[in-house]
PDB file of C-alpha atoms in Angstrom:
ATOM      1  CA  MET A 211     -35.620  19.298   1.950  1.00 55.00           C
ATOM      2  CA  THR A 212     -37.740  21.885   3.691  1.00 57.00           C
ATOM      3  CA  SER A 213     -39.334  24.914   2.072  1.00 55.00           C
ATOM      4  CA  SER A 214     -37.992  28.364   2.915  1.00 65.00           C
ATOM      5  CA  VAL A 215     -39.660  28.877   6.294  1.00 81.00           C
ATOM      6  CA  ASP A 216     -38.197  29.472   9.732  1.00 92.00           C
ATOM      7  CA  LEU A 217     -37.486  26.449  11.906  1.00 94.00           C
ATOM      8  CA  SER A 218     -37.151  25.832  15.615  1.00 97.00           C
ATOM      9  CA  VAL A 219     -35.169  22.790  16.807  1.00 98.00           C
ATOM     10  CA  ASP A 220     -33.166  21.608  19.776  1.00 98.00           C
ATOM     11  CA  ILE A 221     -29.914  21.178  17.839  1.00 98.00           C
ATOM     12  CA  LEU A 222     -28.853  22.537  14.471  1.00 98.00           C
ATOM     13  CA  ILE A 223     -26.142  20.563  12.663  1.00 98.00           C
ATOM     14  CA  ILE A 224     -24.208  22.646  10.135  1.00 96.00           C
ATOM     15  CA  GLY A 225     -22.748  20.337   7.521  1.00 93.00           C
ATOM     16  CA  ALA A 226     -24.242  17.160   6.048  1.00 94.00           C
ATOM     17  CA  GLY A 227     -21.027  15.189   5.683  1.00 93.00           C
ATOM     18  CA  PRO A 228     -20.354  11.968   7.627  1.00 95.00           C
ATOM     19  CA  ALA A 229     -19.806  13.686  10.988  1.00 96.00           C
ATOM     20  CA  GLY A 230     -22.888  15.855  10.537  1.00 97.00           C
ATOM     21  CA  LEU A 231     -25.119  12.945   9.577  1.00 98.00           C
ATOM     22  CA  TYR A 232     -23.907  10.903  12.537  1.00 98.00           C
ATOM     23  CA  ALA A 233     -24.545  13.894  14.788  1.00 98.00           C
ATOM     24  CA  ALA A 234     -28.102  14.000  13.408  1.00 98.00           C
ATOM     25  CA  TYR A 235     -28.578  10.348  14.313  1.00 97.00           C
ATOM     26  CA  TYR A 236     -27.169  10.813  17.789  1.00 96.00           C
ATOM     27  CA  ALA A 237     -29.303  13.882  18.470  1.00 97.00           C
ATOM     28  CA  GLY A 238     -32.360  11.883  17.465  1.00 97.00           C
ATOM     29  CA  PHE A 239     -31.224   8.989  19.650  1.00 95.00           C
ATOM     30  CA  ARG A 240     -31.160  11.441  22.546  1.00 95.00           C
ATOM     31  CA  GLY A 241     -34.726  12.483  21.788  1.00 95.00           C
ATOM     32  CA  LEU A 242     -33.818  15.897  20.422  1.00 97.00           C
ATOM     33  CA  ARG A 243     -35.384  17.676  17.475  1.00 97.00           C
ATOM     34  CA  VAL A 244     -32.665  18.270  14.906  1.00 97.00           C
ATOM     35  CA  ALA A 245     -32.106  20.101  11.623  1.00 98.00           C
ATOM     36  CA  VAL A 246     -29.182  19.633   9.246  1.00 97.00           C
ATOM     37  CA  LEU A 247     -28.066  22.621   7.160  1.00 95.00           C
ATOM     38  CA  ASP A 248     -25.709  22.331   4.191  1.00 91.00           C
ATOM     39  CA  ALA A 249     -24.776  24.582   1.266  1.00 86.00           C
ATOM     40  CA  LEU A 250     -24.727  21.613  -1.134  1.00 83.00           C
ATOM     41  CA  ASP A 251     -27.909  20.344  -2.740  1.00 83.00           C
ATOM     42  CA  GLU A 252     -27.511  16.789  -1.477  1.00 87.00           C
ATOM     43  CA  PRO A 253     -26.246  15.281   1.771  1.00 91.00           C
ATOM     44  CA  GLY A 254     -22.817  13.695   1.985  1.00 89.00           C
ATOM     45  CA  GLY A 255     -20.457  16.653   1.839  1.00 85.00           C
ATOM     46  CA  GLN A 256     -17.192  16.086  -0.001  1.00 80.00           C
ATOM     47  CA  ILE A 257     -17.902  12.357  -0.310  1.00 84.00           C
ATOM     48  CA  SER A 258     -21.054  12.851  -2.389  1.00 80.00           C
ATOM     49  CA  ALA A 259     -19.540  15.711  -4.371  1.00 73.00           C
ATOM     50  CA  MET A 260     -16.104  14.283  -5.093  1.00 72.00           C
ATOM     51  CA  TYR A 261     -15.779  10.535  -4.610  1.00 72.00           C
ATOM     52  CA  PRO A 262     -19.077   8.700  -4.131  1.00 78.00           C
ATOM     53  CA  GLU A 263     -17.719   5.594  -5.874  1.00 75.00           C
ATOM     54  CA  LYS A 264     -14.385   5.519  -4.046  1.00 78.00           C
ATOM     55  CA  ALA A 265     -13.752   2.681  -1.610  1.00 82.00           C
ATOM     56  CA  ILE A 266     -13.124   3.945   1.926  1.00 87.00           C
ATOM     57  CA  LEU A 267     -10.984   1.538   3.918  1.00 87.00           C
ATOM     58  CA  ASP A 268     -10.726   3.054   7.397  1.00 89.00           C
ATOM     59  CA  ILE A 269     -14.320   2.926   8.662  1.00 92.00           C
ATOM     60  CA  ALA A 270     -14.529   0.657  11.708  1.00 91.00           C
ATOM     61  CA  GLY A 271     -16.357  -2.575  10.959  1.00 92.00           C
ATOM     62  CA  PHE A 272     -16.219  -2.166   7.164  1.00 93.00           C
ATOM     63  CA  PRO A 273     -13.183  -3.619   5.377  1.00 94.00           C
ATOM     64  CA  SER A 274     -14.277  -1.513   2.407  1.00 93.00           C
ATOM     65  CA  VAL A 275     -17.296   0.698   1.825  1.00 93.00           C
ATOM     66  CA  LYS A 276     -18.086   2.967  -1.113  1.00 89.00           C
ATOM     67  CA  GLY A 277     -18.555   6.615  -0.252  1.00 89.00           C
ATOM     68  CA  ARG A 278     -22.098   6.563  -1.622  1.00 89.00           C
ATOM     69  CA  ASP A 279     -23.006   3.511   0.456  1.00 94.00           C
ATOM     70  CA  LEU A 280     -21.550   5.065   3.610  1.00 95.00           C
ATOM     71  CA  ILE A 281     -23.709   8.167   3.149  1.00 95.00           C
ATOM     72  CA  ASP A 282     -26.796   6.064   2.386  1.00 95.00           C
ATOM     73  CA  GLY A 283     -26.186   4.106   5.588  1.00 97.00           C
ATOM     74  CA  LEU A 284     -25.807   7.253   7.687  1.00 97.00           C
ATOM     75  CA  LEU A 285     -29.025   8.684   6.240  1.00 97.00           C
ATOM     76  CA  ALA A 286     -30.860   5.446   6.994  1.00 98.00           C
ATOM     77  CA  GLN A 287     -29.468   5.427  10.537  1.00 97.00           C
ATOM     78  CA  ALA A 288     -30.819   8.925  11.215  1.00 97.00           C
ATOM     79  CA  ALA A 289     -34.114   8.452   9.334  1.00 97.00           C
ATOM     80  CA  PRO A 290     -36.181   7.004  12.235  1.00 97.00           C
ATOM     81  CA  TYR A 291     -35.724  10.315  14.076  1.00 97.00           C
ATOM     82  CA  SER A 292     -36.945  12.446  11.133  1.00 97.00           C
ATOM     83  CA  PRO A 293     -34.273  15.148  11.009  1.00 97.00           C
ATOM     84  CA  GLU A 294     -35.109  18.261   8.972  1.00 97.00           C
ATOM     85  CA  TYR A 295     -32.699  18.626   6.030  1.00 97.00           C
ATOM     86  CA  VAL A 296     -32.164  22.186   4.829  1.00 96.00           C
ATOM     87  CA  LEU A 297     -30.024  21.766   1.717  1.00 92.00           C
ATOM     88  CA  GLY A 298     -28.718  24.266  -0.790  1.00 88.00           C
ATOM     89  CA  GLU A 299     -28.517  26.987   1.866  1.00 91.00           C
ATOM     90  CA  ARG A 300     -25.460  28.482   3.527  1.00 90.00           C
ATOM     91  CA  ALA A 301     -25.318  29.594   7.158  1.00 92.00           C
ATOM     92  CA  SER A 302     -24.646  33.314   7.400  1.00 92.00           C
ATOM     93  CA  ASN A 303     -25.227  35.086  10.723  1.00 94.00           C
ATOM     94  CA  LEU A 304     -25.381  33.701  14.246  1.00 96.00           C
ATOM     95  CA  ARG A 305     -27.085  35.543  17.123  1.00 96.00           C
ATOM     96  CA  HIS A 306     -27.119  34.602  20.796  1.00 96.00           C
ATOM     97  CA  LEU A 307     -30.604  35.139  22.209  1.00 97.00           C
ATOM     98  CA  PRO A 308     -31.444  36.284  25.773  1.00 96.00           C
ATOM     99  CA  ASP A 309     -32.617  32.788  26.808  1.00 95.00           C
ATOM    100  CA  GLY A 310     -29.228  31.286  25.860  1.00 94.00           C
ATOM    101  CA  SER A 311     -30.381  29.773  22.583  1.00 96.00           C
ATOM    102  CA  VAL A 312     -29.045  30.783  19.177  1.00 97.00           C
ATOM    103  CA  ALA A 313     -30.532  31.950  15.893  1.00 97.00           C
ATOM    104  CA  ILE A 314     -28.802  31.213  12.603  1.00 96.00           C
ATOM    105  CA  SER A 315     -29.861  32.950   9.433  1.00 96.00           C
ATOM    106  CA  THR A 316     -29.147  31.549   5.984  1.00 94.00           C
ATOM    107  CA  ASP A 317     -28.448  33.078   2.607  1.00 91.00           C
ATOM    108  CA  LYS A 318     -32.036  32.205   1.623  1.00 93.00           C
ATOM    109  CA  ASP A 319     -33.561  34.489   4.292  1.00 92.00           C
ATOM    110  CA  ARG A 320     -34.437  31.613   6.589  1.00 96.00           C
ATOM    111  CA  THR A 321     -33.859  31.731  10.353  1.00 97.00           C
ATOM    112  CA  ILE A 322     -33.255  28.554  12.318  1.00 97.00           C
ATOM    113  CA  PHE A 323     -33.714  28.830  16.088  1.00 98.00           C
ATOM    114  CA  ALA A 324     -31.788  26.203  18.040  1.00 98.00           C
ATOM    115  CA  GLY A 325     -30.913  25.403  21.599  1.00 98.00           C
ATOM    116  CA  ALA A 326     -27.385  24.549  20.444  1.00 98.00           C
ATOM    117  CA  VAL A 327     -25.349  24.319  17.267  1.00 98.00           C
ATOM    118  CA  VAL A 328     -22.880  21.646  16.168  1.00 98.00           C
ATOM    119  CA  ILE A 329     -20.608  22.765  13.320  1.00 97.00           C
ATOM    120  CA  CYS A 330     -19.604  19.796  11.171  1.00 94.00           C
ATOM    121  CA  GLY A 331     -18.590  21.768   8.111  1.00 80.00           C
ATOM    122  CA  GLY A 332     -15.533  19.728   7.135  1.00 66.00           C
ATOM    123  CA  ILE A 333     -13.164  22.208   5.543  1.00 63.00           C
ATOM    124  CA  GLY A 334     -15.896  24.807   5.180  1.00 56.00           C
ATOM    125  CA  ALA A 335     -17.368  25.856   1.857  1.00 59.00           C
ATOM    126  CA  PHE A 336     -15.170  24.534  -0.938  1.00 62.00           C
ATOM    127  CA  THR A 337     -14.949  25.909  -4.454  1.00 71.00           C
ATOM    128  CA  PRO A 338     -13.191  24.036  -7.276  1.00 79.00           C
ATOM    129  CA  ARG A 339     -10.243  25.746  -8.896  1.00 85.00           C
ATOM    130  CA  PRO A 340     -11.341  26.555 -12.448  1.00 90.00           C
ATOM    131  CA  LEU A 341      -9.852  25.262 -15.672  1.00 93.00           C
ATOM    132  CA  PRO A 342      -8.969  28.569 -17.393  1.00 89.00           C
ATOM    133  CA  LYS A 343      -9.350  27.267 -20.935  1.00 92.00           C
ATOM    134  CA  GLY A 344     -12.678  25.627 -20.117  1.00 91.00           C
ATOM    135  CA  HIS A 345     -14.582  28.870 -19.588  1.00 89.00           C
ATOM    136  CA  GLY A 346     -18.105  28.599 -20.961  1.00 89.00           C
ATOM    137  CA  PHE A 347     -18.190  24.795 -21.109  1.00 94.00           C
ATOM    138  CA  LEU A 348     -19.353  24.013 -17.573  1.00 92.00           C
ATOM    139  CA  GLY A 349     -22.339  21.722 -17.943  1.00 90.00           C
ATOM    140  CA  ARG A 350     -21.482  21.249 -21.624  1.00 95.00           C
ATOM    141  CA  GLY A 351     -18.881  18.554 -21.139  1.00 96.00           C
ATOM    142  CA  LEU A 352     -16.771  20.233 -18.460  1.00 96.00           C
ATOM    143  CA  SER A 353     -17.222  19.145 -14.840  1.00 92.00           C
ATOM    144  CA  TYR A 354     -15.335  19.460 -11.574  1.00 88.00           C
ATOM    145  CA  PHE A 355     -16.828  16.498  -9.727  1.00 84.00           C
ATOM    146  CA  VAL A 356     -17.964  13.011 -10.750  1.00 86.00           C
ATOM    147  CA  PRO A 357     -21.015  12.090  -8.677  1.00 79.00           C
ATOM    148  CA  ASP A 358     -22.230   9.700 -11.396  1.00 84.00           C
ATOM    149  CA  LEU A 359     -19.681   7.626 -13.303  1.00 89.00           C
ATOM    150  CA  SER A 360     -22.242   6.498 -15.866  1.00 92.00           C
ATOM    151  CA  ALA A 361     -22.574  10.076 -17.162  1.00 93.00           C
ATOM    152  CA  HIS A 362     -19.153   9.583 -18.807  1.00 96.00           C
ATOM    153  CA  ALA A 363     -19.735   6.118 -20.244  1.00 97.00           C
ATOM    154  CA  ASP A 364     -18.641   5.595 -23.864  1.00 97.00           C
ATOM    155  CA  ARG A 365     -16.997   9.021 -24.004  1.00 98.00           C
ATOM    156  CA  ASP A 366     -13.458  10.161 -24.634  1.00 98.00           C
ATOM    157  CA  VAL A 367     -12.579  11.581 -21.221  1.00 98.00           C
ATOM    158  CA  VAL A 368      -9.752  13.993 -20.417  1.00 98.00           C
ATOM    159  CA  ILE A 369      -8.953  14.400 -16.716  1.00 97.00           C
ATOM    160  CA  VAL A 370      -6.763  17.325 -15.670  1.00 97.00           C
ATOM    161  CA  GLY A 371      -4.855  17.036 -12.386  1.00 95.00           C
ATOM    162  CA  GLY A 372      -2.391  14.969 -10.433  1.00 95.00           C
ATOM    163  CA  GLY A 373      -4.037  14.399  -7.065  1.00 91.00           C
ATOM    164  CA  ASP A 374      -6.087  11.601  -5.524  1.00 88.00           C
ATOM    165  CA  SER A 375      -9.356  12.668  -7.137  1.00 87.00           C
ATOM    166  CA  ALA A 376      -7.838  12.750 -10.630  1.00 93.00           C
ATOM    167  CA  PHE A 377      -6.337   9.276 -10.296  1.00 94.00           C
ATOM    168  CA  ASP A 378      -9.386   7.802  -8.566  1.00 90.00           C
ATOM    169  CA  TRP A 379     -11.710   9.060 -11.293  1.00 92.00           C
ATOM    170  CA  ALA A 380      -9.322   7.839 -13.997  1.00 95.00           C
ATOM    171  CA  ALA A 381      -9.260   4.350 -12.485  1.00 94.00           C
ATOM    172  CA  HIS A 382     -13.027   4.171 -12.069  1.00 91.00           C
ATOM    173  CA  LEU A 383     -13.836   5.547 -15.530  1.00 96.00           C
ATOM    174  CA  GLU A 384     -11.301   3.444 -17.441  1.00 97.00           C
ATOM    175  CA  PRO A 385     -13.588   0.354 -17.674  1.00 97.00           C
ATOM    176  CA  ILE A 386     -16.635   2.270 -18.950  1.00 97.00           C
ATOM    177  CA  ALA A 387     -15.271   5.208 -20.959  1.00 97.00           C
ATOM    178  CA  LYS A 388     -14.283   5.015 -24.603  1.00 97.00           C
ATOM    179  CA  SER A 389     -10.874   6.363 -23.602  1.00 97.00           C
ATOM    180  CA  VAL A 390      -9.331   8.139 -20.617  1.00 98.00           C
ATOM    181  CA  THR A 391      -6.408  10.552 -20.780  1.00 98.00           C
ATOM    182  CA  LEU A 392      -4.949  12.105 -17.638  1.00 98.00           C
ATOM    183  CA  VAL A 393      -3.049  15.366 -18.117  1.00 97.00           C
ATOM    184  CA  HIS A 394      -0.784  16.833 -15.446  1.00 97.00           C
ATOM    185  CA  ARG A 395       1.463  19.868 -15.585  1.00 95.00           C
ATOM    186  CA  ARG A 396       4.305  18.085 -13.775  1.00 95.00           C
ATOM    187  CA  ASP A 397       5.818  14.610 -13.744  1.00 94.00           C
ATOM    188  CA  LYS A 398       5.299  14.230  -9.982  1.00 95.00           C
ATOM    189  CA  PHE A 399       1.908  13.413  -8.473  1.00 96.00           C
ATOM    190  CA  ARG A 400       0.175  14.226  -5.201  1.00 91.00           C
ATOM    191  CA  ALA A 401      -1.947  11.087  -5.380  1.00 90.00           C
ATOM    192  CA  HIS A 402      -1.301   8.002  -3.290  1.00 88.00           C
ATOM    193  CA  LYS A 403       1.374   5.761  -4.817  1.00 92.00           C
ATOM    194  CA  ALA A 404      -0.980   2.790  -5.062  1.00 90.00           C
ATOM    195  CA  SER A 405      -3.523   4.878  -7.005  1.00 91.00           C
ATOM    196  CA  VAL A 406      -0.821   6.106  -9.380  1.00 96.00           C
ATOM    197  CA  ALA A 407       0.450   2.572  -9.969  1.00 96.00           C
ATOM    198  CA  LYS A 408      -3.072   1.316 -10.677  1.00 95.00           C
ATOM    199  CA  VAL A 409      -3.646   3.955 -13.352  1.00 97.00           C
ATOM    200  CA  PHE A 410      -0.249   3.384 -14.988  1.00 97.00           C
ATOM    201  CA  ASP A 411      -1.042  -0.338 -15.170  1.00 97.00           C
ATOM    202  CA  SER A 412      -4.340   0.382 -16.951  1.00 97.00           C
ATOM    203  CA  SER A 413      -5.222   1.627 -20.428  1.00 97.00           C
ATOM    204  CA  VAL A 414      -5.330   5.234 -19.213  1.00 98.00           C
ATOM    205  CA  GLN A 415      -2.967   7.465 -21.177  1.00 97.00           C
ATOM    206  CA  VAL A 416      -0.983   9.636 -18.756  1.00 97.00           C
ATOM    207  CA  VAL A 417       0.437  12.854 -20.211  1.00 97.00           C
ATOM    208  CA  VAL A 418       2.864  14.737 -17.976  1.00 97.00           C
ATOM    209  CA  ASN A 419       4.560  18.124 -18.197  1.00 97.00           C
ATOM    210  CA  ALA A 420       1.607  19.410 -20.187  1.00 96.00           C
ATOM    211  CA  ASP A 421      -1.473  21.624 -19.880  1.00 96.00           C
ATOM    212  CA  VAL A 422      -4.830  21.935 -21.585  1.00 96.00           C
ATOM    213  CA  SER A 423      -4.295  24.938 -23.869  1.00 96.00           C
ATOM    214  CA  ALA A 424      -7.692  25.004 -25.601  1.00 96.00           C
ATOM    215  CA  VAL A 425     -11.169  23.504 -25.306  1.00 97.00           C
ATOM    216  CA  ARG A 426     -13.398  23.531 -28.383  1.00 96.00           C
ATOM    217  CA  GLY A 427     -16.870  22.502 -29.382  1.00 95.00           C
ATOM    218  CA  GLU A 428     -20.227  23.824 -30.512  1.00 93.00           C
ATOM    219  CA  GLU A 429     -23.038  22.876 -28.128  1.00 92.00           C
ATOM    220  CA  TRP A 430     -20.774  20.373 -26.376  1.00 96.00           C
ATOM    221  CA  ILE A 431     -17.029  19.828 -25.995  1.00 97.00           C
ATOM    222  CA  SER A 432     -15.603  17.909 -28.922  1.00 97.00           C
ATOM    223  CA  GLU A 433     -11.814  18.258 -28.583  1.00 96.00           C
ATOM    224  CA  VAL A 434      -9.017  19.716 -26.495  1.00 97.00           C
ATOM    225  CA  ASP A 435      -5.490  20.866 -27.263  1.00 97.00           C
ATOM    226  CA  ILE A 436      -2.650  19.663 -25.053  1.00 97.00           C
ATOM    227  CA  ALA A 437       0.415  21.906 -24.928  1.00 96.00           C
ATOM    228  CA  HIS A 438       3.616  20.143 -23.868  1.00 96.00           C
ATOM    229  CA  LYS A 439       6.419  21.965 -22.069  1.00 94.00           C
ATOM    230  CA  ALA A 440       8.779  20.514 -24.653  1.00 92.00           C
ATOM    231  CA  GLY A 441       7.120  22.775 -27.206  1.00 92.00           C
ATOM    232  CA  HIS A 442       4.784  20.582 -29.255  1.00 93.00           C
ATOM    233  CA  GLN A 443       0.996  20.316 -29.121  1.00 94.00           C
ATOM    234  CA  ASP A 444      -1.558  17.530 -29.533  1.00 94.00           C
ATOM    235  CA  THR A 445      -5.283  17.633 -30.248  1.00 97.00           C
ATOM    236  CA  LEU A 446      -7.439  15.003 -28.553  1.00 96.00           C
ATOM    237  CA  SER A 447     -11.030  14.005 -29.120  1.00 97.00           C
ATOM    238  CA  ALA A 448     -12.973  14.633 -25.919  1.00 97.00           C
ATOM    239  CA  GLN A 449     -16.622  14.720 -24.951  1.00 97.00           C
ATOM    240  CA  SER A 450     -15.889  14.953 -21.223  1.00 97.00           C
ATOM    241  CA  VAL A 451     -13.284  17.103 -19.511  1.00 97.00           C
ATOM    242  CA  ILE A 452     -12.948  16.672 -15.754  1.00 96.00           C
ATOM    243  CA  ALA A 453     -10.901  19.350 -14.008  1.00 94.00           C
ATOM    244  CA  ALA A 454      -9.504  17.914 -10.774  1.00 91.00           C
ATOM    245  CA  LEU A 455      -7.350  20.896  -9.889  1.00 90.00           C
ATOM    246  CA  GLY A 456      -8.183  21.018  -6.212  1.00 80.00           C
ATOM    247  CA  PHE A 457     -10.357  23.568  -4.503  1.00 74.00           C
ATOM    248  CA  THR A 458     -10.230  26.575  -2.239  1.00 69.00           C
ATOM    249  CA  ALA A 459     -11.813  26.345   1.197  1.00 65.00           C
ATOM    250  CA  ASP A 460     -13.476  29.209   3.009  1.00 69.00           C
ATOM    251  CA  LEU A 461     -14.994  29.297   6.485  1.00 75.00           C
ATOM    252  CA  GLY A 462     -16.849  32.421   5.392  1.00 77.00           C
ATOM    253  CA  PRO A 463     -19.259  33.810   8.018  1.00 85.00           C
ATOM    254  CA  LEU A 464     -17.874  31.514  10.730  1.00 87.00           C
ATOM    255  CA  ASN A 465     -15.042  34.004  11.062  1.00 85.00           C
ATOM    256  CA  ASP A 466     -17.568  36.497  12.456  1.00 87.00           C
ATOM    257  CA  TRP A 467     -19.300  34.186  14.933  1.00 92.00           C
ATOM    258  CA  GLY A 468     -17.079  34.966  17.905  1.00 90.00           C
ATOM    259  CA  ILE A 469     -15.415  31.555  17.923  1.00 94.00           C
ATOM    260  CA  ALA A 470     -11.670  30.984  18.025  1.00 95.00           C
ATOM    261  CA  ILE A 471     -10.275  29.946  14.629  1.00 93.00           C
ATOM    262  CA  GLU A 472      -6.675  29.141  13.742  1.00 91.00           C
ATOM    263  CA  ASN A 473      -5.398  28.086  10.324  1.00 87.00           C
ATOM    264  CA  ARG A 474      -8.989  27.713   9.036  1.00 85.00           C
ATOM    265  CA  HIS A 475      -9.916  25.300  11.836  1.00 92.00           C
ATOM    266  CA  VAL A 476     -12.293  25.814  14.753  1.00 95.00           C
ATOM    267  CA  LEU A 477     -10.698  25.363  18.173  1.00 97.00           C
ATOM    268  CA  VAL A 478     -12.610  23.131  20.614  1.00 97.00           C
ATOM    269  CA  ASP A 479     -12.139  21.733  24.107  1.00 97.00           C
ATOM    270  CA  THR A 480     -12.598  18.121  25.252  1.00 97.00           C
ATOM    271  CA  ARG A 481     -16.384  18.569  25.125  1.00 97.00           C
ATOM    272  CA  MET A 482     -16.113  19.693  21.483  1.00 97.00           C
ATOM    273  CA  GLN A 483     -17.316  23.131  22.593  1.00 97.00           C
ATOM    274  CA  THR A 484     -16.012  26.200  20.808  1.00 97.00           C
ATOM    275  CA  THR A 485     -15.222  29.446  22.582  1.00 96.00           C
ATOM    276  CA  ALA A 486     -18.849  30.524  22.081  1.00 95.00           C
ATOM    277  CA  PRO A 487     -21.605  29.256  24.386  1.00 96.00           C
ATOM    278  CA  ARG A 488     -23.814  26.474  23.001  1.00 97.00           C
ATOM    279  CA  VAL A 489     -21.735  26.282  19.823  1.00 97.00           C
ATOM    280  CA  TYR A 490     -19.943  22.974  19.354  1.00 98.00           C
ATOM    281  CA  ALA A 491     -17.971  21.499  16.457  1.00 97.00           C
ATOM    282  CA  ALA A 492     -16.927  18.057  15.228  1.00 97.00           C
ATOM    283  CA  GLY A 493     -15.086  16.493  12.314  1.00 95.00           C
ATOM    284  CA  ASP A 494     -12.362  17.839  10.061  1.00 92.00           C
ATOM    285  CA  ILE A 495     -13.198  21.460  10.809  1.00 93.00           C
ATOM    286  CA  THR A 496     -12.024  21.138  14.420  1.00 95.00           C
ATOM    287  CA  ASP A 497      -8.579  21.420  15.926  1.00 95.00           C
ATOM    288  CA  TYR A 498      -7.037  20.590  19.290  1.00 96.00           C
ATOM    289  CA  PRO A 499      -3.719  19.081  20.420  1.00 96.00           C
ATOM    290  CA  GLY A 500      -3.290  15.622  18.910  1.00 96.00           C
ATOM    291  CA  LYS A 501      -6.116  16.021  16.378  1.00 96.00           C
ATOM    292  CA  VAL A 502      -6.357  13.227  13.768  1.00 94.00           C
ATOM    293  CA  ARG A 503      -8.509  13.996  10.718  1.00 92.00           C
ATOM    294  CA  LEU A 504     -10.293  10.745   9.970  1.00 93.00           C
ATOM    295  CA  ILE A 505     -13.981  10.077   9.363  1.00 94.00           C
ATOM    296  CA  ALA A 506     -13.867   7.568  12.224  1.00 94.00           C
ATOM    297  CA  VAL A 507     -12.591  10.249  14.608  1.00 96.00           C
ATOM    298  CA  GLY A 508     -15.309  12.632  13.416  1.00 96.00           C
ATOM    299  CA  PHE A 509     -17.988  10.125  14.413  1.00 97.00           C
ATOM    300  CA  GLY A 510     -16.716  10.085  17.992  1.00 97.00           C
ATOM    301  CA  GLU A 511     -16.432  13.857  18.091  1.00 98.00           C
ATOM    302  CA  ALA A 512     -20.012  14.205  16.823  1.00 98.00           C
ATOM    303  CA  ALA A 513     -21.334  11.974  19.607  1.00 97.00           C
ATOM    304  CA  THR A 514     -19.281  13.882  22.186  1.00 97.00           C
ATOM    305  CA  ALA A 515     -20.587  17.235  20.937  1.00 98.00           C
ATOM    306  CA  VAL A 516     -24.230  16.144  20.905  1.00 97.00           C
ATOM    307  CA  ASN A 517     -24.076  14.516  24.339  1.00 97.00           C
ATOM    308  CA  ASN A 518     -22.519  17.589  25.916  1.00 97.00           C
ATOM    309  CA  ALA A 519     -24.996  19.872  24.167  1.00 97.00           C
ATOM    310  CA  ALA A 520     -27.869  17.692  25.403  1.00 96.00           C
ATOM    311  CA  ALA A 521     -26.686  18.118  28.998  1.00 95.00           C
ATOM    312  CA  VAL A 522     -26.593  21.890  28.572  1.00 96.00           C
ATOM    313  CA  LEU A 523     -30.107  21.964  27.108  1.00 96.00           C
ATOM    314  CA  ASP A 524     -31.419  19.840  29.992  1.00 93.00           C
ATOM    315  CA  PRO A 525     -29.363  20.185  33.196  1.00 89.00           C
ATOM    316  CA  ASP A 526     -31.046  17.046  34.559  1.00 88.00           C
ATOM    317  CA  ALA A 527     -29.849  14.967  31.616  1.00 87.00           C
ATOM    318  CA  GLU A 528     -26.766  12.792  31.821  1.00 85.00           C
ATOM    319  CA  ILE A 529     -23.926  13.532  29.438  1.00 89.00           C
ATOM    320  CA  PHE A 530     -23.700   9.828  28.615  1.00 81.00           C
ATOM    321  CA  PRO A 531     -27.146   8.350  28.001  1.00 82.00           C
ATOM    322  CA  GLY A 532     -26.018   4.723  28.031  1.00 76.00           C
ATOM    323  CA  HIS A 533     -25.321   2.376  25.158  1.00 75.00           C
ATOM    324  CA  SER A 534     -27.831   1.942  22.362  1.00 75.00           C
ATOM    325  CA  THR A 535     -27.960  -1.790  23.117  1.00 69.00           C
ATOM    326  CA  GLU A 536     -29.460  -0.923  26.508  1.00 70.00           C
ATOM    327  CA  GLN A 537     -32.441   0.810  24.887  1.00 66.00           C
ATOM    328  CA  GLU A 538     -35.722  -0.984  24.323  1.00 57.00           C
ATOM    329  CA  ASN A 539     -36.507  -1.811  20.713  1.00 51.00           C
TER     330      ASN A 539
END
């Protein structure tokens, strides 16, 4: 991570998720100086924040790869080209300069000058929906993400939610936690059926039609109350409470960048260019007719964006530089 000084690069990648990291590799492969900007403190985007231990099954060439391992591989792939990582900073303003380049300022008073920008911000900045009764316990037993499973080992864990993250974390924590209880306000789940079946076949206690009505403890959470819609209440021992209640997404300053946005997605053409000059986008944040939101698709979009940006930066450059196997080692 760089210190808070201005930077000047050929391409700025906004977003350090899978598409952004692949864009960083491809920019380096094309001989371009690149910086990667992300509001999170570590690369990986939603994967690192929400499901680093989850097996991802739809990455070409990998029958199964853990989220953490995928991110590690992408970082290693880009490493020979020494991209600058600017983490823990959010993009704020974008200015088009007289020479055609752009300047992006961050919320930490840094300015990054770039010949072109590739927005790979996923769903934008995402904020977890809070657990109302958990106020004051964040970092004292309450968490919204599980980047490290071992942090919950040998604890009584209560997971609140009914989506994929809740069930994935329940399944992964069940072998190492003292106990796992999953609490959901309804008896229907948003999670994938296979994930639900796996949890129900495990030792995880699933409590439906109920809410967490109280969280108690001194320095650390020690117990929670579960209020059932039927009218009764239980008290459970708990040293970890994981609130998997979803999150709100916000494109924030991107709305003021002069790019076309519909339904919180950035519109792009076949070159992955937005409606603003030298501003491209790739990954889940983009939209166009027939769009499919998969990590694998984001990789292709990232390469398309970088190659087209490279041709704009150097009119003598080819859009397609040839296959990597044609390059000398």
